[in-house]
PDB file of C-alpha atoms in Angstrom:
ATOM      1  CA  GLN A   1      86.649 130.313  96.127  1.00 93.00           C
ATOM      2  CA  ILE A   2      88.689 128.076  93.829  1.00 97.00           C
ATOM      3  CA  THR A   3      86.866 125.384  91.883  1.00 98.00           C
ATOM      4  CA  LEU A   4      87.978 123.013  89.156  1.00 98.00           C
ATOM      5  CA  LYS A   5      86.004 120.620  86.975  1.00 98.00           C
ATOM      6  CA  GLU A   6      87.217 117.965  84.584  1.00 98.00           C
ATOM      7  CA  SER A   7      85.432 117.070  81.369  1.00 98.00           C
ATOM      8  CA  GLY A   8      86.025 114.629  78.554  1.00 98.00           C
ATOM      9  CA  PRO A   9      84.981 111.256  77.171  1.00 98.00           C
ATOM     10  CA  THR A  10      84.015 108.467  79.528  1.00 98.00           C
ATOM     11  CA  LEU A  11      85.014 105.742  77.059  1.00 98.00           C
ATOM     12  CA  VAL A  12      87.934 105.592  74.667  1.00 98.00           C
ATOM     13  CA  ARG A  13      89.121 102.749  72.453  1.00 98.00           C
ATOM     14  CA  PRO A  14      92.623 101.270  72.739  1.00 98.00           C
ATOM     15  CA  THR A  15      95.214 103.201  70.675  1.00 98.00           C
ATOM     16  CA  GLN A  16      92.976 106.298  70.584  1.00 98.00           C
ATOM     17  CA  THR A  17      93.973 109.699  71.951  1.00 98.00           C
ATOM     18  CA  LEU A  18      92.341 111.053  75.117  1.00 98.00           C
ATOM     19  CA  THR A  19      91.678 114.757  75.500  1.00 98.00           C
ATOM     20  CA  LEU A  20      90.622 116.053  78.912  1.00 98.00           C
ATOM     21  CA  THR A  21      89.721 119.617  79.818  1.00 98.00           C
ATOM     22  CA  CYS A  22      89.991 121.225  83.246  1.00 99.00           C
ATOM     23  CA  THR A  23      87.844 124.339  83.623  1.00 98.00           C
ATOM     24  CA  PHE A  24      88.596 126.376  86.693  1.00 98.00           C
ATOM     25  CA  SER A  25      87.561 129.540  88.524  1.00 98.00           C
ATOM     26  CA  GLY A  26      88.803 131.583  91.456  1.00 97.00           C
ATOM     27  CA  PHE A  27      92.307 132.177  90.107  1.00 96.00           C
ATOM     28  CA  SER A  28      94.043 133.063  86.860  1.00 96.00           C
ATOM     29  CA  LEU A  29      96.805 131.165  85.122  1.00 96.00           C
ATOM     30  CA  SER A  30      98.201 134.497  84.018  1.00 95.00           C
ATOM     31  CA  THR A  31      99.100 135.300  87.649  1.00 94.00           C
ATOM     32  CA  SER A  32     102.689 134.713  88.702  1.00 94.00           C
ATOM     33  CA  GLY A  33     103.154 131.460  90.601  1.00 94.00           C
ATOM     34  CA  GLU A  34      99.907 129.802  89.614  1.00 96.00           C
ATOM     35  CA  ALA A  35      99.864 126.266  88.202  1.00 98.00           C
ATOM     36  CA  VAL A  36      97.466 123.393  87.496  1.00 98.00           C
ATOM     37  CA  GLY A  37      98.290 119.710  87.583  1.00 98.00           C
ATOM     38  CA  TRP A  38      96.722 116.428  86.509  1.00 98.00           C
ATOM     39  CA  ILE A  39      96.650 113.311  88.686  1.00 98.00           C
ATOM     40  CA  ARG A  40      94.946 109.991  87.960  1.00 98.00           C
ATOM     41  CA  GLN A  41      93.749 107.055  90.045  1.00 98.00           C
ATOM     42  CA  PRO A  42      92.951 103.581  88.663  1.00 98.00           C
ATOM     43  CA  PRO A  43      89.991 101.949  90.410  1.00 98.00           C
ATOM     44  CA  GLY A  44      90.979 100.927  93.922  1.00 97.00           C
ATOM     45  CA  LYS A  45      94.572 101.996  93.433  1.00 98.00           C
ATOM     46  CA  ALA A  46      96.962 104.814  94.266  1.00 98.00           C
ATOM     47  CA  LEU A  47      97.180 108.338  92.939  1.00 98.00           C
ATOM     48  CA  GLN A  48      99.629 108.923  90.103  1.00 98.00           C
ATOM     49  CA  TRP A  49     100.877 112.397  89.223  1.00 98.00           C
ATOM     50  CA  LEU A  50     100.823 113.030  85.459  1.00 98.00           C
ATOM     51  CA  ALA A  51     101.645 116.603  84.484  1.00 98.00           C
ATOM     52  CA  LEU A  52     101.629 120.257  85.517  1.00 98.00           C
ATOM     53  CA  ILE A  53     101.641 123.596  83.735  1.00 98.00           C
ATOM     54  CA  TYR A  54     102.806 126.897  85.228  1.00 97.00           C
ATOM     55  CA  TRP A  55     101.543 130.418  84.534  1.00 96.00           C
ATOM     56  CA  ARG A  56     104.684 131.091  82.457  1.00 96.00           C
ATOM     57  CA  ASP A  57     103.849 128.046  80.260  1.00 97.00           C
ATOM     58  CA  ASP A  58     106.584 125.945  81.837  1.00 97.00           C
ATOM     59  CA  LYS A  59     105.507 122.274  81.756  1.00 98.00           C
ATOM     60  CA  ARG A  60     106.395 119.190  83.757  1.00 98.00           C
ATOM     61  CA  TYR A  61     105.589 115.573  82.932  1.00 98.00           C
ATOM     62  CA  SER A  62     105.756 112.220  84.665  1.00 98.00           C
ATOM     63  CA  PRO A  63     108.964 110.568  83.427  1.00 97.00           C
ATOM     64  CA  SER A  64     107.166 107.277  82.778  1.00 97.00           C
ATOM     65  CA  LEU A  65     104.473 108.896  80.625  1.00 98.00           C
ATOM     66  CA  LYS A  66     106.126 111.972  79.154  1.00 97.00           C
ATOM     67  CA  ASN A  67     106.236 110.530  75.639  1.00 98.00           C
ATOM     68  CA  ARG A  68     102.451 110.229  75.633  1.00 98.00           C
ATOM     69  CA  LEU A  69     101.391 113.428  77.407  1.00 98.00           C
ATOM     70  CA  THR A  70     100.865 117.010  76.348  1.00 98.00           C
ATOM     71  CA  ILE A  71      99.554 119.721  78.662  1.00 98.00           C
ATOM     72  CA  THR A  72      98.406 123.127  77.450  1.00 98.00           C
ATOM     73  CA  LYS A  73      96.521 126.108  78.806  1.00 98.00           C
ATOM     74  CA  ASP A  74      94.040 128.639  77.501  1.00 98.00           C
ATOM     75  CA  THR A  75      94.268 131.535  79.915  1.00 97.00           C
ATOM     76  CA  SER A  76      91.373 133.431  78.345  1.00 97.00           C
ATOM     77  CA  LYS A  77      89.044 130.473  78.892  1.00 98.00           C
ATOM     78  CA  ASN A  78      90.457 129.469  82.308  1.00 98.00           C
ATOM     79  CA  GLN A  79      91.129 125.992  80.988  1.00 98.00           C
ATOM     80  CA  VAL A  80      93.939 123.449  81.031  1.00 98.00           C
ATOM     81  CA  VAL A  81      93.947 120.567  78.556  1.00 98.00           C
ATOM     82  CA  LEU A  82      95.678 117.204  78.944  1.00 98.00           C
ATOM     83  CA  ILE A  83      96.234 115.020  75.904  1.00 98.00           C
ATOM     84  CA  MET A  84      97.279 111.395  76.305  1.00 98.00           C
ATOM     85  CA  THR A  85      98.056 109.355  73.200  1.00 98.00           C
ATOM     86  CA  ASN A  86      97.939 105.625  72.490  1.00 98.00           C
ATOM     87  CA  MET A  87      95.465 104.790  75.236  1.00 98.00           C
ATOM     88  CA  ASP A  88      95.526 101.303  76.737  1.00 98.00           C
ATOM     89  CA  PRO A  89      93.144  99.502  79.112  1.00 98.00           C
ATOM     90  CA  ILE A  90      95.732 100.029  81.867  1.00 98.00           C
ATOM     91  CA  ASP A  91      95.016 103.771  81.555  1.00 98.00           C
ATOM     92  CA  THR A  92      91.488 103.230  82.857  1.00 98.00           C
ATOM     93  CA  ALA A  93      91.247 105.589  85.812  1.00 98.00           C
ATOM     94  CA  THR A  94      89.635 108.627  87.361  1.00 98.00           C
ATOM     95  CA  TYR A  95      91.488 111.703  86.161  1.00 99.00           C
ATOM     96  CA  PHE A  96      91.704 114.710  88.473  1.00 99.00           C
ATOM     97  CA  CYS A  97      92.942 118.220  87.869  1.00 98.00           C
ATOM     98  CA  ALA A  98      94.194 120.200  90.846  1.00 98.00           C
ATOM     99  CA  HIS A  99      95.386 123.677  91.771  1.00 98.00           C
ATOM    100  CA  LYS A 100      98.974 124.048  92.980  1.00 97.00           C
ATOM    101  CA  ARG A 101      98.705 125.976  96.213  1.00 93.00           C
ATOM    102  CA  CYS A 102      99.400 129.693  96.083  1.00 90.00           C
ATOM    103  CA  SER A 103      98.241 131.739  99.043  1.00 85.00           C
ATOM    104  CA  GLY A 104      99.086 135.179 100.340  1.00 81.00           C
ATOM    105  CA  GLY A 105     101.744 135.716  97.718  1.00 84.00           C
ATOM    106  CA  SER A 106     103.529 132.468  98.538  1.00 92.00           C
ATOM    107  CA  CYS A 107     103.359 129.294  96.487  1.00 93.00           C
ATOM    108  CA  TYR A 108     103.883 125.754  97.652  1.00 95.00           C
ATOM    109  CA  TYR A 109     104.627 122.336  96.153  1.00 97.00           C
ATOM    110  CA  THR A 110     101.256 120.838  96.984  1.00 96.00           C
ATOM    111  CA  PHE A 111      97.722 120.684  95.587  1.00 98.00           C
ATOM    112  CA  ASP A 112      95.059 122.399  97.656  1.00 97.00           C
ATOM    113  CA  PHE A 113      91.951 122.288  95.479  1.00 98.00           C
ATOM    114  CA  TRP A 114      90.895 119.337  93.371  1.00 98.00           C
ATOM    115  CA  GLY A 115      88.193 118.743  90.814  1.00 98.00           C
ATOM    116  CA  GLN A 116      85.655 115.974  91.363  1.00 98.00           C
ATOM    117  CA  GLY A 117      87.430 113.784  88.833  1.00 98.00           C
ATOM    118  CA  THR A 118      86.272 112.196  85.610  1.00 98.00           C
ATOM    119  CA  MET A 119      86.275 108.439  85.071  1.00 98.00           C
ATOM    120  CA  VAL A 120      87.782 107.271  81.798  1.00 98.00           C
ATOM    121  CA  THR A 121      87.428 103.674  80.680  1.00 98.00           C
ATOM    122  CA  VAL A 122      89.646 102.278  77.940  1.00 98.00           C
ATOM    123  CA  SER A 123      88.009  99.329  76.245  1.00 98.00           C
ATOM    124  CA  SER A 124      87.262  97.997  72.817  1.00 97.00           C
TER     125      SER A 124
ATOM    126  CA  GLN B   1     110.660 107.400  89.917  1.00 75.00           C
ATOM    127  CA  SER B   2     109.180 104.879  92.355  1.00 86.00           C
ATOM    128  CA  ALA B   3     106.167 105.525  94.519  1.00 92.00           C
ATOM    129  CA  LEU B   4     106.668 106.470  98.142  1.00 98.00           C
ATOM    130  CA  THR B   5     106.199 103.524 100.518  1.00 98.00           C
ATOM    131  CA  GLN B   6     103.259 103.507 102.919  1.00 98.00           C
ATOM    132  CA  PRO B   7     101.752 100.713 105.034  1.00 98.00           C
ATOM    133  CA  ALA B   8      98.635  99.267 103.453  1.00 98.00           C
ATOM    134  CA  SER B   9      96.512  99.720 106.535  1.00 98.00           C
ATOM    135  CA  VAL B  10      96.488 101.185 110.026  1.00 98.00           C
ATOM    136  CA  SER B  11      93.726 100.911 112.599  1.00 98.00           C
ATOM    137  CA  GLY B  12      92.891 102.331 115.980  1.00 98.00           C
ATOM    138  CA  SER B  13      90.090 102.771 118.462  1.00 98.00           C
ATOM    139  CA  PRO B  14      88.220 106.045 118.913  1.00 98.00           C
ATOM    140  CA  GLY B  15      90.275 108.491 120.936  1.00 98.00           C
ATOM    141  CA  GLN B  16      93.567 106.761 120.241  1.00 98.00           C
ATOM    142  CA  SER B  17      96.451 108.119 118.186  1.00 98.00           C
ATOM    143  CA  ILE B  18      97.781 106.484 115.055  1.00 98.00           C
ATOM    144  CA  THR B  19     100.792 107.229 112.878  1.00 98.00           C
ATOM    145  CA  ILE B  20     101.210 106.560 109.175  1.00 98.00           C
ATOM    146  CA  SER B  21     104.699 106.425 107.706  1.00 98.00           C
ATOM    147  CA  CYS B  22     105.794 107.428 104.216  1.00 98.00           C
ATOM    148  CA  THR B  23     109.274 106.454 103.063  1.00 98.00           C
ATOM    149  CA  GLY B  24     110.985 107.938 100.060  1.00 98.00           C
ATOM    150  CA  THR B  25     114.515 108.484  98.815  1.00 96.00           C
ATOM    151  CA  ASN B  26     117.175 111.162  98.696  1.00 96.00           C
ATOM    152  CA  SER B  27     115.556 112.358  95.466  1.00 95.00           C
ATOM    153  CA  ASP B  28     112.176 113.154  96.984  1.00 96.00           C
ATOM    154  CA  ALA B  29     111.086 113.071 100.630  1.00 96.00           C
ATOM    155  CA  GLY B  30     114.689 112.970 101.823  1.00 93.00           C
ATOM    156  CA  ALA B  31     115.664 116.008  99.778  1.00 94.00           C
ATOM    157  CA  TYR B  32     112.850 118.462 100.468  1.00 94.00           C
ATOM    158  CA  ILE B  33     110.349 119.656 103.040  1.00 96.00           C
ATOM    159  CA  TYR B  34     107.700 119.472 100.310  1.00 97.00           C
ATOM    160  CA  VAL B  35     105.834 116.475 101.700  1.00 98.00           C
ATOM    161  CA  SER B  36     102.037 116.569 101.714  1.00 98.00           C
ATOM    162  CA  TRP B  37      99.294 114.332 103.047  1.00 98.00           C
ATOM    163  CA  TYR B  38      95.847 113.847 101.539  1.00 98.00           C
ATOM    164  CA  GLN B  39      92.715 112.203 102.911  1.00 98.00           C
ATOM    165  CA  GLN B  40      90.344 110.493 100.518  1.00 98.00           C
ATOM    166  CA  HIS B  41      86.891 109.159 101.215  1.00 98.00           C
ATOM    167  CA  PRO B  42      85.237 106.670  98.814  1.00 97.00           C
ATOM    168  CA  GLY B  43      84.167 108.266  95.567  1.00 97.00           C
ATOM    169  CA  LYS B  44      85.571 111.653  96.543  1.00 98.00           C
ATOM    170  CA  ALA B  45      88.520 113.768  95.502  1.00 98.00           C
ATOM    171  CA  PRO B  46      91.568 113.856  97.783  1.00 98.00           C
ATOM    172  CA  LYS B  47      91.594 116.566 100.454  1.00 98.00           C
ATOM    173  CA  LEU B  48      94.820 118.311 101.472  1.00 98.00           C
ATOM    174  CA  MET B  49      95.502 117.737 105.171  1.00 98.00           C
ATOM    175  CA  ILE B  50      99.194 118.605 105.598  1.00 98.00           C
ATOM    176  CA  TYR B  51     101.743 120.380 103.380  1.00 98.00           C
ATOM    177  CA  ASP B  52     105.435 121.205 103.761  1.00 97.00           C
ATOM    178  CA  VAL B  53     105.798 118.334 106.243  1.00 97.00           C
ATOM    179  CA  ASP B  54     103.884 119.891 109.138  1.00 98.00           C
ATOM    180  CA  ASN B  55     101.633 122.722 107.954  1.00 97.00           C
ATOM    181  CA  ARG B  56      97.839 122.488 108.114  1.00 98.00           C
ATOM    182  CA  PRO B  57      95.616 124.387 105.680  1.00 96.00           C
ATOM    183  CA  SER B  58      92.928 126.430 107.367  1.00 95.00           C
ATOM    184  CA  GLY B  59      89.950 124.297 108.322  1.00 97.00           C
ATOM    185  CA  VAL B  60      91.923 121.112 108.961  1.00 98.00           C
ATOM    186  CA  SER B  61      91.657 119.854 112.525  1.00 98.00           C
ATOM    187  CA  ASN B  62      94.723 120.228 114.752  1.00 98.00           C
ATOM    188  CA  ARG B  63      94.332 116.518 115.520  1.00 98.00           C
ATOM    189  CA  PHE B  64      96.321 116.018 112.318  1.00 98.00           C
ATOM    190  CA  SER B  65     100.058 116.626 112.508  1.00 98.00           C
ATOM    191  CA  GLY B  66     103.072 115.831 110.373  1.00 98.00           C
ATOM    192  CA  SER B  67     106.778 115.277 110.829  1.00 98.00           C
ATOM    193  CA  LYS B  68     109.806 114.046 108.916  1.00 98.00           C
ATOM    194  CA  SER B  69     113.070 112.367 109.726  1.00 97.00           C
ATOM    195  CA  GLY B  70     115.470 111.734 106.889  1.00 97.00           C
ATOM    196  CA  SER B  71     113.546 110.204 104.001  1.00 97.00           C
ATOM    197  CA  THR B  72     110.579 109.130 106.117  1.00 98.00           C
ATOM    198  CA  ALA B  73     107.620 111.402 106.749  1.00 98.00           C
ATOM    199  CA  SER B  74     104.834 110.643 109.188  1.00 98.00           C
ATOM    200  CA  LEU B  75     101.217 111.664 109.680  1.00 98.00           C
ATOM    201  CA  THR B  76      99.771 111.392 113.165  1.00 98.00           C
ATOM    202  CA  ILE B  77      96.064 111.499 113.869  1.00 98.00           C
ATOM    203  CA  SER B  78      95.301 112.164 117.515  1.00 98.00           C
ATOM    204  CA  GLY B  79      91.961 111.578 119.209  1.00 98.00           C
ATOM    205  CA  LEU B  80      90.876 109.267 116.405  1.00 98.00           C
ATOM    206  CA  GLN B  81      87.265 109.774 115.270  1.00 98.00           C
ATOM    207  CA  ALA B  82      84.953 107.758 113.050  1.00 98.00           C
ATOM    208  CA  GLU B  83      85.081 110.497 110.395  1.00 98.00           C
ATOM    209  CA  ASP B  84      88.854 109.963 110.085  1.00 98.00           C
ATOM    210  CA  GLU B  85      88.282 106.659 108.303  1.00 98.00           C
ATOM    211  CA  GLY B  86      89.484 106.740 104.738  1.00 98.00           C
ATOM    212  CA  VAL B  87      92.599 106.343 102.648  1.00 98.00           C
ATOM    213  CA  TYR B  88      95.577 108.622 103.239  1.00 98.00           C
ATOM    214  CA  PHE B  89      98.172 109.365 100.578  1.00 98.00           C
ATOM    215  CA  CYS B  90     101.506 111.072 101.030  1.00 98.00           C
ATOM    216  CA  SER B  91     103.186 113.008  98.246  1.00 98.00           C
ATOM    217  CA  SER B  92     106.549 114.633  97.689  1.00 98.00           C
ATOM    218  CA  TYR B  93     108.100 117.022  95.228  1.00 98.00           C
ATOM    219  CA  THR B  94     111.124 115.463  93.556  1.00 97.00           C
ATOM    220  CA  SER B  95     114.553 116.474  92.309  1.00 96.00           C
ATOM    221  CA  SER B  96     113.210 116.061  88.756  1.00 96.00           C
ATOM    222  CA  SER B  97     110.715 118.889  89.407  1.00 96.00           C
ATOM    223  CA  THR B  98     107.864 116.394  89.389  1.00 97.00           C
ATOM    224  CA  TRP B  99     105.664 114.869  92.092  1.00 98.00           C
ATOM    225  CA  VAL B 100     105.378 111.328  93.422  1.00 98.00           C
ATOM    226  CA  PHE B 101     102.618 109.804  95.550  1.00 98.00           C
ATOM    227  CA  GLY B 102     102.596 106.973  98.029  1.00 98.00           C
ATOM    228  CA  GLY B 103     100.587 103.794  97.620  1.00 98.00           C
ATOM    229  CA  GLY B 104      97.987 104.880 100.154  1.00 98.00           C
ATOM    230  CA  THR B 105      97.113 103.721 103.682  1.00 98.00           C
ATOM    231  CA  LYS B 106      93.624 102.672 104.657  1.00 98.00           C
ATOM    232  CA  VAL B 107      92.719 103.945 108.110  1.00 98.00           C
ATOM    233  CA  THR B 108      90.103 101.979 110.001  1.00 98.00           C
ATOM    234  CA  VAL B 109      88.476 103.165 113.213  1.00 98.00           C
ATOM    235  CA  LEU B 110      87.644 100.078 115.236  1.00 97.00           C
TER     236      LEU B 110
END
């Protein structure tokens, strides 16, 4: 059973740095093929893919946000951390982490398990 | 990269079939089979319904099916039920090794 849970501040000030942690269970990021991604959703709006980290520490970022994002992993703690700098009110959103599907030795370009999400408000 | 294009809303009566389109480019949906569909209910996380254009994860009803022609993918819901109401998002892997989502389609069961 794969589960993921996001944690972090609910309120950040403009220009501050946001640090979010995804704590997961049911798989290991030291296993070949495994990966965890971050996706956000402003209130009432669409999903936006942000970043992803693979078991081999390969990282991918949204082209529009790559200058502000850093994704890291701590395999021993089963955690993935997303850092977003220079926060702005437009970054107000629910932030989700999600497991990139790997099943039966095959991996796919989709997200099969999601955390419940954590709402982050950017306001002074 | 621009978001995939979806209609804002689609509606149907119980028992009917509806289809949601998702249009991308030659850099995403047109280049790969890696198109997924997610269902989202208010206040909940998205749920994977279809991956690789037309594959259903275990536990997803066979009333949900997917297809793709060129750069446009489609999700069809057959035998529409009240529980199918929600917002549906498509997603595609891209040639930049990233992902892009659609704007979402609100499904209403009349």
